[in-house]
Short mmCIF file of C-alpha atoms and ligand atoms in Angstrom, two decimals:
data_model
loop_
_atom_site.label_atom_id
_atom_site.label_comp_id
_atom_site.label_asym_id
_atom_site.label_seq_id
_atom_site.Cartn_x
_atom_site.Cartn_y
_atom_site.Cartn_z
CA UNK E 12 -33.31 4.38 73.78
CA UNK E 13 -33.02 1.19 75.73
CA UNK E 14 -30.15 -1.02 75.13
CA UNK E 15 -32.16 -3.94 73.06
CA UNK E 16 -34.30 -0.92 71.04
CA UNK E 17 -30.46 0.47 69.80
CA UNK E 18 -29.33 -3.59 69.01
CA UNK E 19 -33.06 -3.99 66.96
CA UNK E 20 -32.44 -0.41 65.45
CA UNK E 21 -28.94 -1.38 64.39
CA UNK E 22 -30.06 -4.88 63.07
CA UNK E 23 -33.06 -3.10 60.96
CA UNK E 24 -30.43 -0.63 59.66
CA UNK E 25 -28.10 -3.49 58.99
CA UNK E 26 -30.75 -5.09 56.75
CA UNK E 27 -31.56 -2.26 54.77
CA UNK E 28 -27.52 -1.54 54.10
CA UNK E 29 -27.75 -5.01 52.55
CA UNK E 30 -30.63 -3.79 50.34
CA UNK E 31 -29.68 -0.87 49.49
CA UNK E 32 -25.95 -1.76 48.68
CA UNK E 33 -27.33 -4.45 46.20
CA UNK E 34 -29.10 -1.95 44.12
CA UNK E 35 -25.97 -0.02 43.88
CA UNK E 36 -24.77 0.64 39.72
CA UNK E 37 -21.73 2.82 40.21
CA UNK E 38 -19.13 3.53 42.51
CA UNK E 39 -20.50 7.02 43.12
CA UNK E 40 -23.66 5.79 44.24
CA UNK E 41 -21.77 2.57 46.71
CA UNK E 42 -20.42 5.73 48.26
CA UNK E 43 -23.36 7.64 48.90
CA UNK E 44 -24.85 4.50 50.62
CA UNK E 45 -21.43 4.12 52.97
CA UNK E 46 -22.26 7.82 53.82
CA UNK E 47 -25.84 7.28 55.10
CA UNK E 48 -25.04 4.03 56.47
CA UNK E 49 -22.07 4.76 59.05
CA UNK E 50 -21.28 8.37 58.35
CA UNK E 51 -22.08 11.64 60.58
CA UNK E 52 -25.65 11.77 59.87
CA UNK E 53 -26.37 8.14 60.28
CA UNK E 54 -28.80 6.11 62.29
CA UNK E 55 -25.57 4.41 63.82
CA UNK E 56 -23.72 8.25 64.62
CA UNK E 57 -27.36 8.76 66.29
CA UNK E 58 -26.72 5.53 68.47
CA UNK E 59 -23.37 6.38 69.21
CA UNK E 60 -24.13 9.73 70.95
CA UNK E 61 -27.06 7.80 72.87
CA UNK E 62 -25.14 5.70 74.60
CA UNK E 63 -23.83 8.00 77.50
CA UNK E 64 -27.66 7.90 78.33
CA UNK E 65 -27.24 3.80 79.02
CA UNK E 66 -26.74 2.25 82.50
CA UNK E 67 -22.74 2.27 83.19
CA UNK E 68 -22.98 -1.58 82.93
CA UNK E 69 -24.74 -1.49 79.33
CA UNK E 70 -22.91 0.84 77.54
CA UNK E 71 -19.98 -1.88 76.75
CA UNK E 72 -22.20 -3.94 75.05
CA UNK E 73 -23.90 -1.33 73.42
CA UNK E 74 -20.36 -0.17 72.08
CA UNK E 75 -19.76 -3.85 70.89
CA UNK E 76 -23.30 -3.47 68.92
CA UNK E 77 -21.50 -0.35 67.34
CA UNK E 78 -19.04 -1.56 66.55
CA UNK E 79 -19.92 -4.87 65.21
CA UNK E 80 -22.91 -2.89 62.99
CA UNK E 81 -20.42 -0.45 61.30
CA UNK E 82 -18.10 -3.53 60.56
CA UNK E 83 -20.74 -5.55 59.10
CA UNK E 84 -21.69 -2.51 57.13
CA UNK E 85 -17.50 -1.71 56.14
CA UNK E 86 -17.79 -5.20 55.11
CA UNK E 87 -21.20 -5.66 52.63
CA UNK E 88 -19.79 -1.90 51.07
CA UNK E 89 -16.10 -3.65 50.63
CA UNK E 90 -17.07 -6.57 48.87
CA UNK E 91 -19.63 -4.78 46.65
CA UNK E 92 -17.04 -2.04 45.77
CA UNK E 93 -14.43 -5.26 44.86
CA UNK E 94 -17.04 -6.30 41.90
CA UNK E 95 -17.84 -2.66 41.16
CA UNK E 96 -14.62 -1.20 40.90
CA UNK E 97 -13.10 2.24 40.71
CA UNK E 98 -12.57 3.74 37.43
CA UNK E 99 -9.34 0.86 36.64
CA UNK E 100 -11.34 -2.49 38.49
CA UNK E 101 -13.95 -1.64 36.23
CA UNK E 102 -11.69 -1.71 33.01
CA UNK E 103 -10.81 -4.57 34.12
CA UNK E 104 -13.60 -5.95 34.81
CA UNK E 105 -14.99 -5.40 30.72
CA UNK E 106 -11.71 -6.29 29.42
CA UNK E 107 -12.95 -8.74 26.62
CA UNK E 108 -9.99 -11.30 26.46
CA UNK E 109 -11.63 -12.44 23.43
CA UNK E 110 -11.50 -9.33 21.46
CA UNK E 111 -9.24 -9.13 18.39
CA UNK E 112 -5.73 -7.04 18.96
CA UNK E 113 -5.58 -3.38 17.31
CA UNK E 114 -3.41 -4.09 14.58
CA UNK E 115 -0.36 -2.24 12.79
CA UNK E 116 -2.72 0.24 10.63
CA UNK E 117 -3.47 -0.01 7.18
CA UNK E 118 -0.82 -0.58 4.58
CA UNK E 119 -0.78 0.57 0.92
CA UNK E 120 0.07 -0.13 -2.33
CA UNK E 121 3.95 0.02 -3.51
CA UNK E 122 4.52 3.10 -5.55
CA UNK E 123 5.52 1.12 -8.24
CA UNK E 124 2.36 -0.42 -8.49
CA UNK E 125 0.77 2.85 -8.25
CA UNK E 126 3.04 4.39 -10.68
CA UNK E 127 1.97 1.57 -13.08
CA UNK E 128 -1.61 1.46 -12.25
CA UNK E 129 -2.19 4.94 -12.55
CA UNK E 130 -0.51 4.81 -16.43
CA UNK E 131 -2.79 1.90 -17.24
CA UNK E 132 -5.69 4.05 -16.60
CA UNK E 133 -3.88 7.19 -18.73
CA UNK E 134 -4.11 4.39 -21.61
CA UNK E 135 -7.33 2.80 -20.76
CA UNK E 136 -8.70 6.71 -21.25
CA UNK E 137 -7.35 6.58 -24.71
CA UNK E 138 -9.59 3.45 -25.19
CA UNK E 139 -6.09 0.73 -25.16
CA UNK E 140 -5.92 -2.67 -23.44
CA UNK E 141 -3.80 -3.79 -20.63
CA UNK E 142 -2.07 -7.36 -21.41
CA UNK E 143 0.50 -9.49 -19.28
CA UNK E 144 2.39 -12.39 -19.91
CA UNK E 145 5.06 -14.68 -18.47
CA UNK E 146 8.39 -12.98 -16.76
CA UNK E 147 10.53 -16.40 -18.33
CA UNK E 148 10.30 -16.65 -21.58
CA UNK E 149 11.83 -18.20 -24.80
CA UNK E 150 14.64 -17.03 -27.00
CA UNK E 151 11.65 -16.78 -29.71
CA UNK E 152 9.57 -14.58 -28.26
CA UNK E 153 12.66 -12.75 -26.35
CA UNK E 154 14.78 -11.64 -29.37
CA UNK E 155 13.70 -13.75 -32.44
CA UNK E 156 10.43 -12.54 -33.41
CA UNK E 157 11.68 -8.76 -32.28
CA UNK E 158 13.70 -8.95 -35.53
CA UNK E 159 16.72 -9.84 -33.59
CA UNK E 160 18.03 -13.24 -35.22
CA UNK E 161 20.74 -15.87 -33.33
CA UNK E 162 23.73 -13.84 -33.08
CA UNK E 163 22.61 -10.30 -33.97
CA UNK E 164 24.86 -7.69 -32.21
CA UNK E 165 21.63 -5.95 -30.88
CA UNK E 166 21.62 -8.57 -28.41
CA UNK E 167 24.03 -7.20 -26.91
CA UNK E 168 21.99 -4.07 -25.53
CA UNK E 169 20.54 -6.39 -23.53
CA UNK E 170 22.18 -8.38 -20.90
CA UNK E 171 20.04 -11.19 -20.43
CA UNK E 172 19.83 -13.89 -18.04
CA UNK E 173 19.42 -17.00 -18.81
CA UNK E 174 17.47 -19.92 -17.37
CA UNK E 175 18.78 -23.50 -17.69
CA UNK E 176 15.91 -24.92 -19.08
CA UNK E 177 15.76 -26.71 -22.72
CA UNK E 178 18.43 -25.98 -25.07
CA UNK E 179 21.62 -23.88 -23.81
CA UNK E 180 20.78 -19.89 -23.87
CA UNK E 181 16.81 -21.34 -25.37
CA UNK E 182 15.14 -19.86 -21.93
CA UNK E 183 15.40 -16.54 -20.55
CA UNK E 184 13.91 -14.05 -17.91
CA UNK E 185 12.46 -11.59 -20.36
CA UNK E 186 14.94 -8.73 -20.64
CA UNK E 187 11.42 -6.07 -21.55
CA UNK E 188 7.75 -6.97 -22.21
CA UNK E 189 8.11 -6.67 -25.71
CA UNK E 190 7.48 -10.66 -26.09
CA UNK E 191 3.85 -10.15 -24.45
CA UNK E 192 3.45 -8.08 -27.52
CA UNK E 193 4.32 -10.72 -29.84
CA UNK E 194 2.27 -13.07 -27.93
CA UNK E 195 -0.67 -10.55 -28.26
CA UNK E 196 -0.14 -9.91 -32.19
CA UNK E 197 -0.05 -14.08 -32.37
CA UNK E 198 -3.07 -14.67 -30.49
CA UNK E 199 -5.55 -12.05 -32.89
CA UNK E 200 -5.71 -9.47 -36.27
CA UNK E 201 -5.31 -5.73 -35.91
CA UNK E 202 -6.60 -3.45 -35.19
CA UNK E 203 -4.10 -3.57 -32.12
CA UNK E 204 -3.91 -0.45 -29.22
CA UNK E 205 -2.48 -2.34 -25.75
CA UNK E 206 -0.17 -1.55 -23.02
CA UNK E 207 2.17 -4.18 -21.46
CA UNK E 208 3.18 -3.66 -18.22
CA UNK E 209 5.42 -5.78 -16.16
CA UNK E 210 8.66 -6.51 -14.50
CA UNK E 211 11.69 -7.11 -16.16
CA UNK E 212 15.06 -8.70 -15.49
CA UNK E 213 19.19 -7.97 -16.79
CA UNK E 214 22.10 -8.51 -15.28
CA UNK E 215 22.85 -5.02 -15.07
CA UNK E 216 24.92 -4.12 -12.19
CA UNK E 217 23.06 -2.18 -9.27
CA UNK E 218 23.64 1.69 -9.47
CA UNK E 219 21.59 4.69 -8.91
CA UNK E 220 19.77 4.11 -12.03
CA UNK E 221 19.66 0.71 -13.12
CA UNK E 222 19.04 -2.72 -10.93
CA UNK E 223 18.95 -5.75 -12.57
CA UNK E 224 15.09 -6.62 -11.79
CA UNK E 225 12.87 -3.38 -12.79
CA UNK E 226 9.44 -3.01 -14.37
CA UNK E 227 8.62 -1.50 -17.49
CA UNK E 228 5.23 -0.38 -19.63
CA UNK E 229 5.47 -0.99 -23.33
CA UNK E 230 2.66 -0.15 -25.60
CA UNK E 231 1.90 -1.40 -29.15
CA UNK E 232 -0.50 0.53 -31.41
CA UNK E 233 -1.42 -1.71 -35.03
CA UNK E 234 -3.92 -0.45 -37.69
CA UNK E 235 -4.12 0.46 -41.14
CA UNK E 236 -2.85 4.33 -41.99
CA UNK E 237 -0.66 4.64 -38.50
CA UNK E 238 1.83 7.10 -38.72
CA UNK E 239 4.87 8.71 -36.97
CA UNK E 240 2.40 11.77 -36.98
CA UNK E 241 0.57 9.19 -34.58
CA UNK E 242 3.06 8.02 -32.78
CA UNK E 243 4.42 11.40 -31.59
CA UNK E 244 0.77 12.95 -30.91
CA UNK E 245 0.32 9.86 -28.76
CA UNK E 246 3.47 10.74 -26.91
CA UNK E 247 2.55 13.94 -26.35
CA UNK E 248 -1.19 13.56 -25.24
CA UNK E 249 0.02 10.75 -22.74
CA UNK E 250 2.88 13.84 -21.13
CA UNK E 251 0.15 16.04 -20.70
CA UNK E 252 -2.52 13.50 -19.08
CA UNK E 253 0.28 12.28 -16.85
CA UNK E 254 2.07 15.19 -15.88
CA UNK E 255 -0.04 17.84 -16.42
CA UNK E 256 -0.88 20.07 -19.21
CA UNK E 257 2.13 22.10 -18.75
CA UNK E 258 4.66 19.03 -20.04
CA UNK E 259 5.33 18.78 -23.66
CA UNK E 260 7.61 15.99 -25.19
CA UNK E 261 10.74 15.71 -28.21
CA UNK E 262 11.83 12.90 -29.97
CA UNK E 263 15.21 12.66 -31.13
CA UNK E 264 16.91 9.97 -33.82
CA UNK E 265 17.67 6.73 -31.51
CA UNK E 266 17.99 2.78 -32.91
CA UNK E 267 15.91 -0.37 -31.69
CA UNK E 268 16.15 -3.64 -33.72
CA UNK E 269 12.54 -3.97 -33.62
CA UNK E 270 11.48 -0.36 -34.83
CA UNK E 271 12.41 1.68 -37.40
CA UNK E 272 12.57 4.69 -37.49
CA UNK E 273 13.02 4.56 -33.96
CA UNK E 274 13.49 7.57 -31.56
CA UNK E 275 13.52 8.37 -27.61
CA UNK E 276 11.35 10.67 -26.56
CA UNK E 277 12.18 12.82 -24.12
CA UNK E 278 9.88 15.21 -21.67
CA UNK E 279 10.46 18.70 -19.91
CA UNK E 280 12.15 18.50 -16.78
CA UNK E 281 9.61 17.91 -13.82
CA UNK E 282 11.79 20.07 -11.46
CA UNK E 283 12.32 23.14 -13.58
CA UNK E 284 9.92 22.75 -16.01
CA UNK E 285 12.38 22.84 -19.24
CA UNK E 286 14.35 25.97 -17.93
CA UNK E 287 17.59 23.50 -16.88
CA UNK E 288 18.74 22.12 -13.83
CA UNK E 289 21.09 19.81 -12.06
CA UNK E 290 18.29 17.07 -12.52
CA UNK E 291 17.85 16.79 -16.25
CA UNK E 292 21.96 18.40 -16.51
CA UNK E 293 21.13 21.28 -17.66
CA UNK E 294 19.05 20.71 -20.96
CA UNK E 295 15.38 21.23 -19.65
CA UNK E 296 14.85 17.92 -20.93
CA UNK E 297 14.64 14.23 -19.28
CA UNK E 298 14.69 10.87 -21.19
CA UNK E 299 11.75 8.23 -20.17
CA UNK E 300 12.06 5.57 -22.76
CA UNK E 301 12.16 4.79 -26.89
CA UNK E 302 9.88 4.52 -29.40
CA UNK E 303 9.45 3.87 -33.00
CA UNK E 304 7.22 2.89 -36.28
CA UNK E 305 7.00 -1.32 -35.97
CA UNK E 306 9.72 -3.27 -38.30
CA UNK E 307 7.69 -5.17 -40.75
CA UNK E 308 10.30 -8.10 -39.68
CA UNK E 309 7.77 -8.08 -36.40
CA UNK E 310 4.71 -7.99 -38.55
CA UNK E 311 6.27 -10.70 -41.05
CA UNK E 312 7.19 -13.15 -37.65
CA UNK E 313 3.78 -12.75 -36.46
CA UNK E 314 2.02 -13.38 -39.63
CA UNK E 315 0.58 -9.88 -39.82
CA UNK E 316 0.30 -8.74 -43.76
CA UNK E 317 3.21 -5.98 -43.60
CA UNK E 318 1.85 -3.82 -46.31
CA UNK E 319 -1.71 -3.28 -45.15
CA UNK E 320 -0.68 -2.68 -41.34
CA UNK E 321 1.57 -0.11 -40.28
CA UNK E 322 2.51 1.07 -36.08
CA UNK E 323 3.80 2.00 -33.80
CA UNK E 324 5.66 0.85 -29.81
CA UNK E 325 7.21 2.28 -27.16
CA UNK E 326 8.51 1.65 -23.57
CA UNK E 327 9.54 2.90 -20.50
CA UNK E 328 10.77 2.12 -17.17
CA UNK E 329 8.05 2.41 -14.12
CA UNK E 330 11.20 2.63 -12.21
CA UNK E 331 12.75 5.86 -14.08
CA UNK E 332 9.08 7.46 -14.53
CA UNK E 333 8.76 7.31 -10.53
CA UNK E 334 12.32 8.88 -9.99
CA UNK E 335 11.53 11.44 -12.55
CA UNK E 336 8.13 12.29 -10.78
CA UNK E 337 8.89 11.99 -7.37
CA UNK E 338 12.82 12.84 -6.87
CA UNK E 339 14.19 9.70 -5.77
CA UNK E 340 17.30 9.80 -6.69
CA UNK E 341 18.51 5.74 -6.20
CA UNK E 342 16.46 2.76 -7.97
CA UNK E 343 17.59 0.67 -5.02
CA UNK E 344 14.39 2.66 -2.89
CA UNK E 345 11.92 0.69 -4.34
CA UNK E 346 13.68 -3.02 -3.63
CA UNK E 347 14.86 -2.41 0.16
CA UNK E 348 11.38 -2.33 1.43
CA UNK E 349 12.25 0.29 3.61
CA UNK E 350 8.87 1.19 5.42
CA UNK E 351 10.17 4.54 5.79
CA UNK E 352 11.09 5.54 2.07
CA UNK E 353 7.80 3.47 1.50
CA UNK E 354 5.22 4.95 3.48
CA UNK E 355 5.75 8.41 1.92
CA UNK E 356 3.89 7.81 -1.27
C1 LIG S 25 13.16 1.58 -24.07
C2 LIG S 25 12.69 1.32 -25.45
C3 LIG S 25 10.99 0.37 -26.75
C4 LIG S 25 9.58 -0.95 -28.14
C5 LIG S 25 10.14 -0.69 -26.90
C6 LIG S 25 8.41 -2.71 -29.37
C7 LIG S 25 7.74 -3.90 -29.26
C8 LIG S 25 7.36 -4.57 -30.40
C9 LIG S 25 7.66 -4.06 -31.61
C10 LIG S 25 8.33 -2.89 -31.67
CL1 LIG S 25 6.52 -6.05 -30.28
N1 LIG S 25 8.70 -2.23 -30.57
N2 LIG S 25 8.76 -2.05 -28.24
C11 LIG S 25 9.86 -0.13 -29.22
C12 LIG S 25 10.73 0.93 -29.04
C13 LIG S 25 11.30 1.19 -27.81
O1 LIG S 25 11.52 0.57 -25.50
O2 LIG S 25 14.16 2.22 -23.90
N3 LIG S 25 12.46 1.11 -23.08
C14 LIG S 25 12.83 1.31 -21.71
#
């Protein structure tokens, strides 16, 4: 090979590195082409080893050729390999700026909520409404129409806050949801069968069992011919659908202005199913709420005709229900908003 035959070879070779390094699609392949381009078997390793057969005199410029070809070569391969990337240039190179960030996973609803939701549908099985009304509320609807008159010592069970609004002690954060059930009776005739769910508010000072803002589920059954007969099956069929077949209730003699007779009904023990333990002290038994036939003082203040409707109410705390169910043993839990205690249920 003559000295300007090796520089044309090298050119032509040159050329098609150019090509053939602009049709490359992956690292693996920019490699290959290096290879064939400058490595051992080569065109350029082949002009290499012929250059001992050059004149003395043209075997520097030959080795200039080389060397200029494989650097042109290093070059083209370099700058392709910059846009191409190893595994990490090409993550970088599809990093979409524009994309939206991952996000702290999915959240879920409170457990209150849940606990509440999931006895709305118990009731909405037995064929009942669900009603809400306003957490302030008036002295009326409060105490008044519940057959509690200015100045009846049952106020006392309940410490209520007041609101300065209108007259003094006139406006209060309802201390239960019983005055959605007066609202309800107002606004239509029997027959009645809702639940009132909703949050709740006494100055009660904090300990493990009470907090002075809590939720609580009342429900209010109004028809002709209801019974206590009624009110206890209802009890019992809504133990069973919520706990689970196994859970029976009791009632036991209790007093609520706006009910009479009145009772609290009680349910076997969750953790040792009625056989007595340190949770329900002992007895087998725990207490969820109170209950009781309607005082026909309620039916009178809503205008409902006292001796053709007879029912029955009761309430509990969401609060108490959830502790009962799922052993936590302070009411504080549920108002820290500790993701931790949280994210367990
Ligand atoms: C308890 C007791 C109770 C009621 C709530 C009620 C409502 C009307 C008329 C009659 Cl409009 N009664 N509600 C009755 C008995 C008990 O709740 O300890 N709750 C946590």
């Amino acid at each position: 090979m003559s000295l300007s035959e090796l520089a044309a070879l090298l050119d032509a070779e040159l050329t098609r590195a150019r090509s053939e390094v602009d049709k490359v699609e992956t690292a693996t392949d920019l490699d290959e082409v290096e290879r064939a381009f400058l490595g051992k078997r080569s065109a350029v390793a082949t002009v290499n080893q012929s250059i001992k057969d050059l004149a003395p005199d043209e075997r520097p410029r030959a080795g200039q050729a080389v060397s200029s070809y494989k650097a042109d070569v290093t070059a083209v391969v370099e700058a392709r390999r910059a846009t191409l990337g190893d595994g990490a240039g090409q993550a970088l190179d599809r990093l979409d700026l524009t994309l939206p960030g991952r996000g702290g996973g999915r959240g879920h609803l409170h457990l209150i909520t849940q606990v509440q939701q999931e006895l709305e549908d118990v009731f909405l099985g037995f064929g009942y409404e669900v009603a809400e009304g306003p957490e302030v509320e008036t002295d009326f609807y409060n105490f008044e129409a519940l057959n509690m008159p200015p100045a009846h010592p049952a106020r006392s069970m309940w410490d209520t806050l007041y609101v300065k609004l209108g007259r003094p002690e006139e406006v209060v954060l309802r201390t239960h949801t019983s005055p959605v059930q007066i609202r309800v009776m107002e606004s239509r005739q029997p027959p009645v069968y809702t639940v009132m769910p909703g949050r709740c508010y006494r100055r009660d000072t904090l300990d493990a069992r009470h907090s002075p803002v809590f939720h609580q589920i009342e429900g209010l059954v109004v028809d002709t011919g209801i019974t206590f007969g009624d009110l206890a099956g209802t009890i019992d069929a809504f133990t069973r659908a919520y706990f689970g077949p196994g859970h029976t209730s009791r009632l036991r003699p209790s007093y609520f202005p706006f009910t009479e007779p009145s009772a609290e009904f009680e349910v076997t023990c969750f953790a040792c199913d009625g056989a007595g333990c340190s949770v329900c002290s002992k007895t087998g038994w725990l207490e969820l709420g109170g209950c009781g036939m309607v005082d026909p003082n309620v039916f009178r203040a809503v205008g409902y005709d006292s001796e053709t409707y007879t029912g029955f109410a009761f309430g509990f705390g969401l609060e108490r229900m959830a502790m009962v169910r799922y052993g936590v043993e302070h009411i504080k839990s549920f108002f820290e908003n500790d993701v931790r205690f949280l994210k367990q249920f």
